[in-house]
Amino acid sequence: MAISANRLELLQIADAVAREKSIDRNIVITAMEDAIQKAARSRYGTETEVRAEINSKTGEIRLQRLLQVVETVENVSTEISLDEALARNPEASLGDFIAEPLPPLDFGRIAAQSAKQVIVQKVREAERDRQFDEFKDRVGEVVNGVVKRAEYGNVIVDLGRGEGIVRRDELIPREAFRTGDRIRAYIYDVRREQRGPQIFLSRTHPQFMAKLFAQEVPEIYDGVIEIRSVARDPGSRAKIAVISKDSSIDPVGACVGMRGSRVQAVVGELQGEKIDIIPWNDEPATFIVNALQPAEVAKVVLDEDAERIEVVVPDEQLSLAIGRRGQNVRLASQLTGWAIDIMTENEESERRQKEFQERSNLFMEALNVDEMVGQLLATEGFTSVEEVAYVELDEISMIEGFDNDTAEEIQARARDYLEELETRLDQERRDLGVSDDLRTIDGLTTAMLVALGKDDVKSVEDLAGCATDDLVGWTERKDGETKRFEGALSAFDVSRADAEAMIMSARVSAGWVTEEELNAQQEDGEVADDAEAVEEETEEAAAGAILKG
């Protein structure tokens, strides 16, 4: 049978639309079938169940009306009696549908317009689904595109099979793109939204620079050199920490390249952004010293619980370590994940002298001794009255100018002072309304109970309802700045593990959990940790086998 011209044209249109929109041809044909069904319903009645089929080889359109088999026909447009259905199909039964052919449909202007809208809508939905499915797994890639237009500071980018957007705050400062310019950007998010999938691109994302280095440095692409962390002040300066898995390859030298060719290629793409390439080190102190380059560091003091570090630099290196508007120390903090406090050697010396004087004054007041004795105790490293009271007697008597009698007298005065202080603190605890039951929690001193009472934690139930951060404080990082929030026990030497143990002990005392449940939870946690360790060892062994292979 010959195929008519209009049928061929129908298939050609389906092929053309499928190619243009990069979608499956069957989706276009299905959209056409839906459009014909809608037009047929407007012709034969909206309650009529019409099915349209287009032969994908010949282009022939076949219309059918579906009639449900019922005992009593109430609507001839949608129902058929059982007797009549059996006459057409001997196997028909109640509830089945019988297909009845309909004559070809001549589209009117309104029906044709309605059909066109259906086709356009279906094709658009299919195109959006295709675009989302294609780009949803490409998050983290660097793509090349052509600027389609710029509107309100945002740049719309033609990616070939999709369209992305670089928002104004994701563009490097002072860079401008015009229609037709080529642009390279990092896909950091793909979301399905009401108006279609949105592909969000960035040129300021830290991983954009990491991906550019992976393109320029073969060792990074091959996995021999690993980028551990990146910190950027877009358009101005950046720091990148790298480590080599091969001891014979210098990670910094490989990233710099011959005469700086590799790093300069990245700098050129980032509009002249200066890049410091830092060798990664597992030791936080060494890594932070490296991150503060080009400044020289004289000494570092770490506080691992608070993830803070004090860095001492020579006086003439202070401005270099801080950088313009704090840029160098801010990027070093972002790179390492540690809060960094910088001071000069003179400032540290003044602080040490102040602390020495404060300790001396403490001993003079608490022990009722003269300045020389207070300074001698501070010089020997004693930092608190508790240390003096309960240290071995020999450690005091060995101080130059002291004998056993002097040491005994000093310890006796220290213990008397602590007893008096304990009595005073216990009275303050009672005045605050702190329950005696809290004294049964291991690790809590009377001074801590007073601090808890001032923070409105006055019973075992109150302590049981606390989080670890409520006791030891927490640190938040926002926009490159670190802010410290103090907890009720921040003034005391209480670790997070100690605080958590106190809270769990309070929950047991309050009857929230039993000792058995608590032990079971701890065992589950240990099993989970062991499982993670085994999994890591398995992955490392597999990776080693692949490399050897």
Coordinates of C-alpha atoms in Angstrom, one line a residue:
M1 CA 0.0 0.0 0.0
A2 CA 1.4 3.4 -0.9
I3 CA 2.0 5.9 1.8
S4 CA 0.3 9.2 1.4
A5 CA 2.3 12.5 1.4
N6 CA 0.7 13.8 4.5
R7 CA 1.6 10.6 6.4
L8 CA 5.2 10.9 5.2
E9 CA 5.2 14.5 6.3
L10 CA 4.0 13.6 9.7
L11 CA 6.9 11.2 10.2
Q12 CA 9.4 13.7 8.8
I13 CA 8.1 16.3 11.3
A14 CA 8.6 13.8 14.2
D15 CA 12.1 13.1 13.0
A16 CA 13.0 16.8 12.6
V17 CA 11.7 17.7 16.1
A18 CA 13.5 14.7 17.7
R19 CA 16.8 15.8 16.1
E20 CA 16.4 19.4 16.9
K21 CA 15.5 18.9 20.6
S22 CA 17.8 15.9 21.1
I23 CA 14.9 13.7 22.3
D24 CA 13.6 10.2 21.4
R25 CA 11.5 10.1 18.2
N26 CA 9.0 7.9 20.0
I27 CA 8.4 10.6 22.5
V28 CA 7.4 13.0 19.7
I29 CA 5.1 10.4 18.2
T30 CA 3.5 9.8 21.5
A31 CA 2.9 13.5 21.9
M32 CA 1.3 13.6 18.5
E33 CA -1.0 10.7 19.5
D34 CA -2.0 12.6 22.7
A35 CA -2.7 15.7 20.6
I36 CA -4.9 13.7 18.2
Q37 CA -6.8 12.1 21.1
K38 CA -7.5 15.5 22.6
A39 CA -8.8 16.8 19.3
A40 CA -10.9 13.6 18.8
R41 CA -12.5 14.1 22.2
S42 CA -13.6 17.6 21.4
R43 CA -15.2 16.2 18.2
Y44 CA -16.9 13.1 19.7
G45 CA -17.4 14.3 23.2
T46 CA -15.2 14.8 26.2
E47 CA -16.6 11.8 28.0
T48 CA -15.6 9.5 25.1
E49 CA -12.5 7.4 25.7
V50 CA -10.5 7.8 22.5
R51 CA -7.3 6.0 21.6
A52 CA -5.1 7.3 18.8
E53 CA -2.2 5.3 17.3
I54 CA 0.4 6.4 14.7
N55 CA 2.2 3.7 12.9
S56 CA 5.9 4.7 13.3
K57 CA 6.8 3.1 9.9
T58 CA 3.9 4.2 7.6
G59 CA 2.6 7.2 9.4
E60 CA -1.0 5.8 9.4
I61 CA -3.3 7.2 12.0
R62 CA -5.8 4.9 13.5
L63 CA -8.6 6.2 15.8
Q64 CA -10.6 3.9 18.2
R65 CA -13.2 4.4 20.8
L66 CA -13.1 2.3 23.9
L67 CA -16.4 1.0 25.2
Q68 CA -16.7 -0.7 28.6
V69 CA -18.7 -4.0 28.7
V70 CA -21.7 -3.6 31.1
E71 CA -25.0 -5.4 31.8
T72 CA -27.1 -2.3 31.3
V73 CA -26.0 0.4 29.0
E74 CA -26.5 4.0 30.3
N75 CA -24.2 5.9 28.0
V76 CA -23.8 4.6 24.4
S77 CA -20.7 6.8 24.0
T78 CA -18.8 4.9 26.7
E79 CA -20.5 1.6 27.3
I80 CA -21.6 -1.5 25.4
S81 CA -23.9 -4.4 26.4
L82 CA -22.5 -7.8 27.1
D83 CA -24.5 -9.4 24.3
E84 CA -23.2 -6.9 21.7
A85 CA -19.7 -7.3 23.0
L86 CA -19.8 -11.1 22.7
A87 CA -21.0 -10.7 19.1
R88 CA -17.8 -8.8 18.4
N89 CA -15.5 -10.7 20.6
P90 CA -16.5 -14.2 22.0
E91 CA -14.1 -13.9 24.9
A92 CA -15.4 -10.6 26.2
S93 CA -16.6 -10.4 29.8
L94 CA -18.0 -7.7 32.1
G95 CA -15.6 -4.9 32.8
D96 CA -13.5 -5.4 29.6
F97 CA -13.1 -2.8 27.0
I98 CA -14.0 -3.2 23.3
A99 CA -12.2 -1.1 20.7
E100 CA -14.5 0.4 18.1
P101 CA -12.9 2.0 15.0
L102 CA -13.7 5.7 14.4
P103 CA -13.6 7.5 11.0
P104 CA -10.6 9.7 10.1
L105 CA -10.8 13.1 11.8
D106 CA -10.7 16.4 9.9
F107 CA -9.0 19.0 12.2
G108 CA -10.7 22.3 12.5
R109 CA -8.7 25.5 13.3
I110 CA -9.4 25.3 17.1
A111 CA -8.7 21.6 17.3
A112 CA -5.5 22.0 15.4
Q113 CA -4.4 24.8 17.6
S114 CA -5.2 22.7 20.7
A115 CA -3.3 19.8 19.3
K116 CA -0.3 22.0 18.6
Q117 CA -0.2 23.2 22.2
V118 CA -0.3 19.6 23.5
I119 CA 2.6 18.6 21.2
V120 CA 4.7 21.7 22.2
Q121 CA 4.1 21.0 25.9
K122 CA 4.9 17.3 25.7
V123 CA 8.1 18.0 23.6
R124 CA 9.1 20.7 26.1
E125 CA 8.7 18.4 29.0
A126 CA 10.7 15.7 27.3
E127 CA 13.4 18.2 26.5
R128 CA 13.6 19.3 30.1
D129 CA 13.7 15.7 31.4
R130 CA 16.5 14.9 28.9
Q131 CA 18.5 18.0 29.9
F132 CA 18.1 17.2 33.6
D133 CA 19.1 13.5 33.2
E134 CA 22.1 14.5 31.1
F135 CA 23.5 17.2 33.6
K136 CA 22.4 15.8 37.0
D137 CA 25.4 13.5 37.0
R138 CA 27.8 16.1 35.8
V139 CA 27.9 18.2 39.0
G140 CA 31.6 18.8 39.7
E141 CA 32.7 19.0 36.1
V142 CA 34.2 22.0 34.3
V143 CA 32.3 22.8 31.1
N144 CA 32.9 25.1 28.1
G145 CA 30.1 27.2 26.7
V146 CA 29.2 30.3 24.7
V147 CA 27.6 33.4 26.4
K148 CA 24.0 33.6 25.1
R149 CA 23.1 36.8 26.9
A150 CA 23.8 38.8 30.1
E151 CA 20.9 40.1 32.2
Y152 CA 21.0 41.9 35.5
G153 CA 24.7 40.9 36.0
N154 CA 23.9 37.2 35.5
V155 CA 25.4 35.4 32.5
I156 CA 23.3 32.8 30.5
V157 CA 25.5 30.2 28.9
D158 CA 24.7 27.9 25.9
L159 CA 26.2 24.5 26.8
G160 CA 25.2 22.9 23.5
R161 CA 22.6 20.4 24.9
G162 CA 21.6 22.6 27.7
E163 CA 21.6 26.2 29.1
G164 CA 23.3 27.2 32.3
I165 CA 23.5 30.3 34.4
V166 CA 26.4 32.0 36.1
R167 CA 24.9 34.3 38.7
R168 CA 26.5 37.6 39.5
D169 CA 28.0 36.5 42.8
E170 CA 29.6 33.4 41.1
L171 CA 31.5 35.6 38.6
I172 CA 35.1 36.7 39.4
P173 CA 35.0 40.4 40.4
R174 CA 35.6 42.9 37.6
E175 CA 35.2 40.4 34.8
A176 CA 32.6 41.0 32.1
F177 CA 31.3 38.8 29.4
R178 CA 29.5 39.8 26.2
T179 CA 27.3 37.8 23.9
G180 CA 29.3 35.3 21.9
D181 CA 32.2 35.1 24.3
R182 CA 33.5 31.7 25.2
I183 CA 33.4 30.9 28.9
R184 CA 34.6 28.1 31.1
A185 CA 32.8 27.4 34.4
Y186 CA 32.2 24.7 37.1
I187 CA 28.8 23.0 37.5
Y188 CA 28.1 23.1 41.2
D189 CA 24.3 22.4 41.2
V190 CA 21.6 21.0 38.9
R191 CA 18.0 21.4 40.1
R192 CA 14.7 20.5 38.6
E193 CA 12.5 23.6 38.9
Q194 CA 9.0 24.6 37.7
R195 CA 10.3 26.3 34.6
G196 CA 12.7 23.5 33.8
P197 CA 16.1 22.2 35.0
Q198 CA 18.4 24.9 36.2
I199 CA 22.2 24.3 35.7
F200 CA 24.1 26.5 38.1
L201 CA 27.6 27.4 37.1
S202 CA 30.4 29.1 39.0
R203 CA 33.8 30.7 38.4
T204 CA 34.5 31.5 42.0
H205 CA 34.0 28.0 43.5
P206 CA 37.2 26.6 45.1
Q207 CA 36.8 23.4 43.2
F208 CA 36.8 25.3 39.9
M209 CA 40.5 26.1 40.5
A210 CA 41.1 22.5 41.6
K211 CA 39.6 21.1 38.3
L212 CA 41.6 23.6 36.3
F213 CA 44.8 22.3 37.9
A214 CA 43.7 18.7 37.1
Q215 CA 43.4 19.7 33.5
E216 CA 46.8 21.4 33.4
V217 CA 48.8 18.9 35.6
P218 CA 48.8 15.3 34.3
E219 CA 50.0 14.0 37.7
I220 CA 46.8 15.3 39.4
Y221 CA 44.6 13.9 36.7
D222 CA 46.3 10.5 37.1
G223 CA 46.0 10.6 40.8
V224 CA 49.7 10.7 41.6
I225 CA 49.3 14.1 43.2
E226 CA 46.2 14.9 45.3
I227 CA 44.6 18.2 46.0
R228 CA 43.6 18.1 49.7
S229 CA 42.1 21.5 50.2
V230 CA 41.5 24.9 48.4
A231 CA 40.8 28.4 49.7
R232 CA 40.0 31.3 47.4
D233 CA 39.5 35.0 47.5
P234 CA 38.2 35.1 43.9
G235 CA 40.1 37.4 41.6
S236 CA 42.7 38.3 44.2
R237 CA 44.5 35.4 45.8
A238 CA 44.2 31.7 46.5
K239 CA 45.9 28.9 48.4
I240 CA 45.9 25.2 47.3
A241 CA 47.3 22.3 49.4
V242 CA 48.8 19.3 47.5
I243 CA 50.4 16.1 48.4
S244 CA 52.2 13.5 46.3
K245 CA 51.7 9.7 46.6
D246 CA 55.1 9.2 44.9
S247 CA 58.0 10.3 47.1
S248 CA 60.1 11.0 43.9
I249 CA 57.6 13.6 42.6
D250 CA 57.6 17.1 44.1
P251 CA 53.9 18.1 44.3
V252 CA 54.6 21.9 44.4
G253 CA 57.1 21.7 41.5
A254 CA 54.7 19.6 39.4
C255 CA 51.9 22.1 39.8
V256 CA 54.1 25.1 39.0
G257 CA 55.5 23.4 35.9
M258 CA 58.5 24.4 33.7
R259 CA 59.1 28.1 34.2
G260 CA 55.6 28.3 35.8
S261 CA 53.8 27.3 32.7
R262 CA 51.2 25.1 34.4
V263 CA 50.2 27.5 37.2
Q264 CA 50.3 30.5 34.8
A265 CA 47.7 28.8 32.6
V266 CA 45.4 28.5 35.6
V267 CA 46.2 32.1 36.7
G268 CA 45.3 33.3 33.2
E269 CA 41.9 31.6 33.3
L270 CA 41.2 33.1 36.8
Q271 CA 41.9 36.7 35.7
G272 CA 45.3 37.0 37.3
E273 CA 44.4 35.5 40.7
K274 CA 47.7 34.9 42.6
I275 CA 48.0 31.3 43.7
D276 CA 50.1 29.9 46.6
I277 CA 50.8 26.2 46.2
I278 CA 51.2 24.7 49.7
P279 CA 52.6 21.2 50.5
W280 CA 50.1 19.3 52.6
N281 CA 51.3 17.8 56.0
D282 CA 49.4 15.5 58.4
E283 CA 50.8 17.5 61.3
P284 CA 48.5 20.5 61.9
A285 CA 51.3 22.7 63.2
T286 CA 53.5 22.1 60.2
F287 CA 50.7 22.4 57.7
I288 CA 49.6 25.8 59.2
V289 CA 53.1 27.1 59.1
N290 CA 53.2 26.1 55.4
A291 CA 49.8 27.7 54.8
L292 CA 51.0 31.1 56.2
Q293 CA 53.7 31.4 53.6
P294 CA 55.4 33.6 52.6
A295 CA 55.5 34.8 56.3
E296 CA 58.0 33.1 58.7
V297 CA 56.7 31.6 61.9
A298 CA 58.7 31.5 65.1
K299 CA 56.4 29.3 67.3
V300 CA 53.0 27.7 67.3
V301 CA 50.7 26.6 70.2
L302 CA 47.8 24.3 69.4
D303 CA 44.5 23.9 71.2
E304 CA 43.2 20.7 69.5
D305 CA 39.8 20.6 71.4
A306 CA 38.8 24.1 70.1
E307 CA 40.7 23.7 66.8
R308 CA 42.5 27.0 67.5
I309 CA 46.2 27.7 67.0
E310 CA 48.3 30.6 68.2
V311 CA 51.1 31.6 65.8
V312 CA 54.0 33.7 66.9
V313 CA 55.9 35.6 64.2
P314 CA 58.7 38.1 64.3
D315 CA 57.6 41.8 64.6
E316 CA 58.6 42.6 61.1
Q317 CA 56.7 39.6 59.7
L318 CA 53.3 40.5 61.3
S319 CA 51.9 42.5 58.3
L320 CA 53.1 39.8 55.9
A321 CA 51.5 37.0 58.0
I322 CA 48.1 38.8 58.3
G323 CA 48.1 40.0 54.7
R324 CA 46.2 42.9 53.2
R325 CA 42.9 43.2 55.0
G326 CA 43.6 39.9 56.8
Q327 CA 43.7 38.0 53.5
N328 CA 46.7 35.8 54.1
V329 CA 45.6 34.5 57.6
R330 CA 41.9 34.2 56.4
L331 CA 42.9 32.0 53.5
A332 CA 45.2 30.0 55.7
S333 CA 42.4 29.4 58.2
Q334 CA 40.0 28.3 55.4
L335 CA 42.7 26.0 53.9
T336 CA 43.5 24.3 57.2
G337 CA 40.2 24.4 59.0
W338 CA 41.8 25.9 62.1
A339 CA 41.1 29.2 63.7
I340 CA 44.4 31.1 63.7
D341 CA 45.5 33.8 66.2
I342 CA 48.6 35.7 65.2
M343 CA 50.8 37.7 67.5
T344 CA 54.3 39.1 67.5
E345 CA 57.2 37.9 69.6
N346 CA 56.9 41.1 71.7
E347 CA 53.1 40.6 72.2
E348 CA 53.7 37.0 73.3
S349 CA 56.5 38.1 75.7
E350 CA 54.2 40.7 77.2
R351 CA 51.4 38.1 77.6
R352 CA 53.8 35.6 79.2
Q353 CA 54.9 38.3 81.6
K354 CA 51.3 39.2 82.4
E355 CA 50.4 35.5 83.0
F356 CA 53.5 35.1 85.2
Q357 CA 52.5 38.1 87.2
E358 CA 48.9 36.9 87.6
R359 CA 50.1 33.5 88.8
S360 CA 52.5 35.1 91.2
N361 CA 49.7 37.4 92.6
L362 CA 47.5 34.3 92.9
F363 CA 50.0 32.5 95.1
M364 CA 50.7 35.6 97.1
E365 CA 47.0 36.1 97.9
A366 CA 46.0 32.5 98.3
L367 CA 49.1 31.4 100.3
N368 CA 49.7 34.6 102.1
V369 CA 53.4 34.7 101.0
D370 CA 55.6 37.5 99.8
E371 CA 56.3 38.4 96.2
M372 CA 59.6 36.4 96.0
V373 CA 58.0 33.1 97.1
G374 CA 55.0 33.7 94.7
Q375 CA 57.4 34.3 91.8
L376 CA 59.5 31.3 92.6
L377 CA 56.4 29.0 92.5
A378 CA 55.3 30.6 89.2
T379 CA 58.9 30.2 87.8
E380 CA 58.9 26.5 88.7
G381 CA 55.8 26.0 86.5
F382 CA 53.0 25.8 89.1
T383 CA 49.8 27.2 87.5
S384 CA 47.2 26.7 90.2
V385 CA 46.8 26.4 94.0
E386 CA 45.6 22.8 93.5
E387 CA 49.0 21.8 92.0
V388 CA 50.8 23.3 95.0
A389 CA 48.4 21.6 97.5
Y390 CA 48.6 18.0 96.1
V391 CA 52.0 17.8 94.4
E392 CA 54.7 15.6 96.0
L393 CA 56.4 17.5 98.8
D394 CA 59.8 17.0 97.3
E395 CA 58.8 19.1 94.2
I396 CA 58.4 22.1 96.5
S397 CA 61.2 21.5 98.9
M398 CA 63.7 21.1 95.9
I399 CA 63.0 24.7 94.9
E400 CA 66.1 26.8 95.7
G401 CA 65.8 28.5 99.0
F402 CA 63.0 26.1 100.3
D403 CA 63.3 23.3 102.8
N404 CA 60.9 20.6 104.1
D405 CA 59.4 22.8 106.8
T406 CA 58.8 25.6 104.2
A407 CA 57.3 23.2 101.8
E408 CA 55.0 21.7 104.4
E409 CA 53.8 25.1 105.5
I410 CA 53.1 26.2 101.9
Q411 CA 51.1 23.0 101.2
A412 CA 49.2 23.4 104.5
R413 CA 48.2 27.0 103.5
A414 CA 47.2 25.8 100.0
R415 CA 44.9 23.1 101.4
D416 CA 43.4 25.5 103.9
Y417 CA 42.7 28.0 101.1
L418 CA 41.1 25.3 99.0
E419 CA 38.9 24.1 101.8
E420 CA 37.8 27.7 102.5
L421 CA 37.2 28.2 98.7
E422 CA 35.2 24.9 98.6
T423 CA 33.0 26.1 101.5
R424 CA 32.4 29.4 99.8
L425 CA 31.5 27.9 96.4
D426 CA 29.2 25.3 98.0
Q427 CA 27.3 28.1 99.7
E428 CA 27.0 29.9 96.4
R429 CA 25.8 26.7 94.8
R430 CA 23.0 26.4 97.4
D431 CA 22.1 30.1 96.9
L432 CA 21.8 29.4 93.1
G433 CA 19.4 26.5 93.8
V434 CA 21.7 23.8 92.3
S435 CA 20.5 20.3 93.4
D436 CA 22.7 18.1 95.7
D437 CA 22.0 15.3 93.2
L438 CA 24.3 16.9 90.7
R439 CA 27.2 16.3 93.0
T440 CA 26.8 12.5 92.3
I441 CA 27.8 13.1 88.6
D442 CA 31.4 12.0 88.1
G443 CA 33.7 14.8 87.0
L444 CA 31.7 17.8 88.3
T445 CA 33.5 20.0 90.8
T446 CA 31.8 22.5 93.1
A447 CA 33.1 25.3 90.9
M448 CA 31.6 23.6 87.9
L449 CA 28.2 23.3 89.7
V450 CA 28.3 27.1 90.4
A451 CA 29.0 27.7 86.7
L452 CA 26.1 25.4 85.7
G453 CA 23.8 27.1 88.1
K454 CA 24.6 30.5 86.6
D455 CA 23.7 28.9 83.2
D456 CA 20.3 27.8 84.6
V457 CA 21.3 24.1 84.8
K458 CA 20.2 23.3 88.4
S459 CA 19.1 19.6 88.4
V460 CA 20.1 16.2 87.0
E461 CA 17.2 16.5 84.5
D462 CA 18.5 19.9 83.3
L463 CA 22.0 18.4 82.7
A464 CA 20.5 15.3 81.0
G465 CA 18.7 17.6 78.6
C466 CA 21.9 19.4 77.6
A467 CA 24.0 18.9 74.4
T468 CA 27.8 18.7 74.5
D469 CA 28.0 22.1 72.9
D470 CA 26.0 23.6 75.7
L471 CA 28.8 22.6 78.1
V472 CA 32.0 23.1 76.2
G473 CA 30.9 25.6 73.6
W474 CA 31.2 25.5 69.8
T475 CA 32.8 27.2 66.9
E476 CA 31.0 28.4 63.7
R477 CA 32.6 29.4 60.4
K478 CA 30.7 31.8 58.2
D479 CA 32.1 33.8 55.2
G480 CA 35.6 32.8 56.1
E481 CA 35.3 34.1 59.7
T482 CA 35.4 32.0 62.8
K483 CA 33.2 32.8 65.8
R484 CA 33.5 31.1 69.2
F485 CA 30.4 30.5 71.4
E486 CA 31.2 29.7 75.0
G487 CA 29.5 26.9 76.9
A488 CA 28.7 26.7 80.6
L489 CA 32.0 24.9 81.4
S490 CA 34.2 26.6 78.8
A491 CA 36.3 28.1 81.7
F492 CA 37.2 24.7 82.9
D493 CA 39.5 22.0 81.4
V494 CA 36.6 19.8 80.2
S495 CA 37.0 17.9 76.9
R496 CA 34.0 17.0 74.6
A497 CA 34.4 13.4 75.7
D498 CA 34.2 14.3 79.4
A499 CA 31.2 16.5 78.8
E500 CA 29.4 13.8 76.9
A501 CA 30.2 11.3 79.7
M502 CA 28.7 13.7 82.3
I503 CA 25.5 14.2 80.2
M504 CA 25.0 10.4 79.7
S505 CA 25.6 9.8 83.4
A506 CA 22.9 12.4 84.2
R507 CA 20.5 10.7 81.8
V508 CA 21.1 7.4 83.6
S509 CA 20.5 9.1 87.0
A510 CA 17.3 10.7 85.6
G511 CA 16.0 7.4 84.4
W512 CA 16.0 8.4 80.7
V513 CA 18.2 5.4 79.8
T514 CA 19.5 2.3 81.7
E515 CA 23.1 1.3 82.2
E516 CA 22.5 -1.7 79.9
E517 CA 21.2 0.5 77.1
L518 CA 24.0 2.9 77.4
N519 CA 26.6 0.1 77.3
A520 CA 24.8 -1.4 74.3
Q521 CA 25.0 1.9 72.5
Q522 CA 28.7 2.2 73.2
E523 CA 29.3 -1.3 72.0
D524 CA 27.4 -0.5 68.8
G525 CA 29.5 2.6 68.3
E526 CA 32.7 0.5 68.7
V527 CA 31.4 -2.1 66.2
A528 CA 30.5 0.6 63.7
D529 CA 34.0 2.2 64.1
D530 CA 35.6 -1.3 63.6
A531 CA 33.4 -1.9 60.5
E532 CA 34.5 1.4 59.0
A533 CA 38.2 0.6 59.7
V534 CA 37.8 -2.8 58.0
E535 CA 36.1 -1.2 55.1
E536 CA 38.9 1.4 54.7
E537 CA 41.5 -1.4 54.9
T538 CA 39.6 -3.4 52.2
E539 CA 39.4 -0.4 49.9
E540 CA 43.1 0.3 50.3
A541 CA 44.0 -3.3 49.6
A542 CA 41.7 -3.3 46.5
A543 CA 43.3 -0.1 45.3
G544 CA 46.8 -1.5 45.8
A545 CA 45.8 -4.6 43.8
I546 CA 44.5 -2.5 41.0
L547 CA 47.7 -0.4 40.9
K548 CA 49.9 -3.5 41.0
G549 CA 47.7 -5.0 38.2

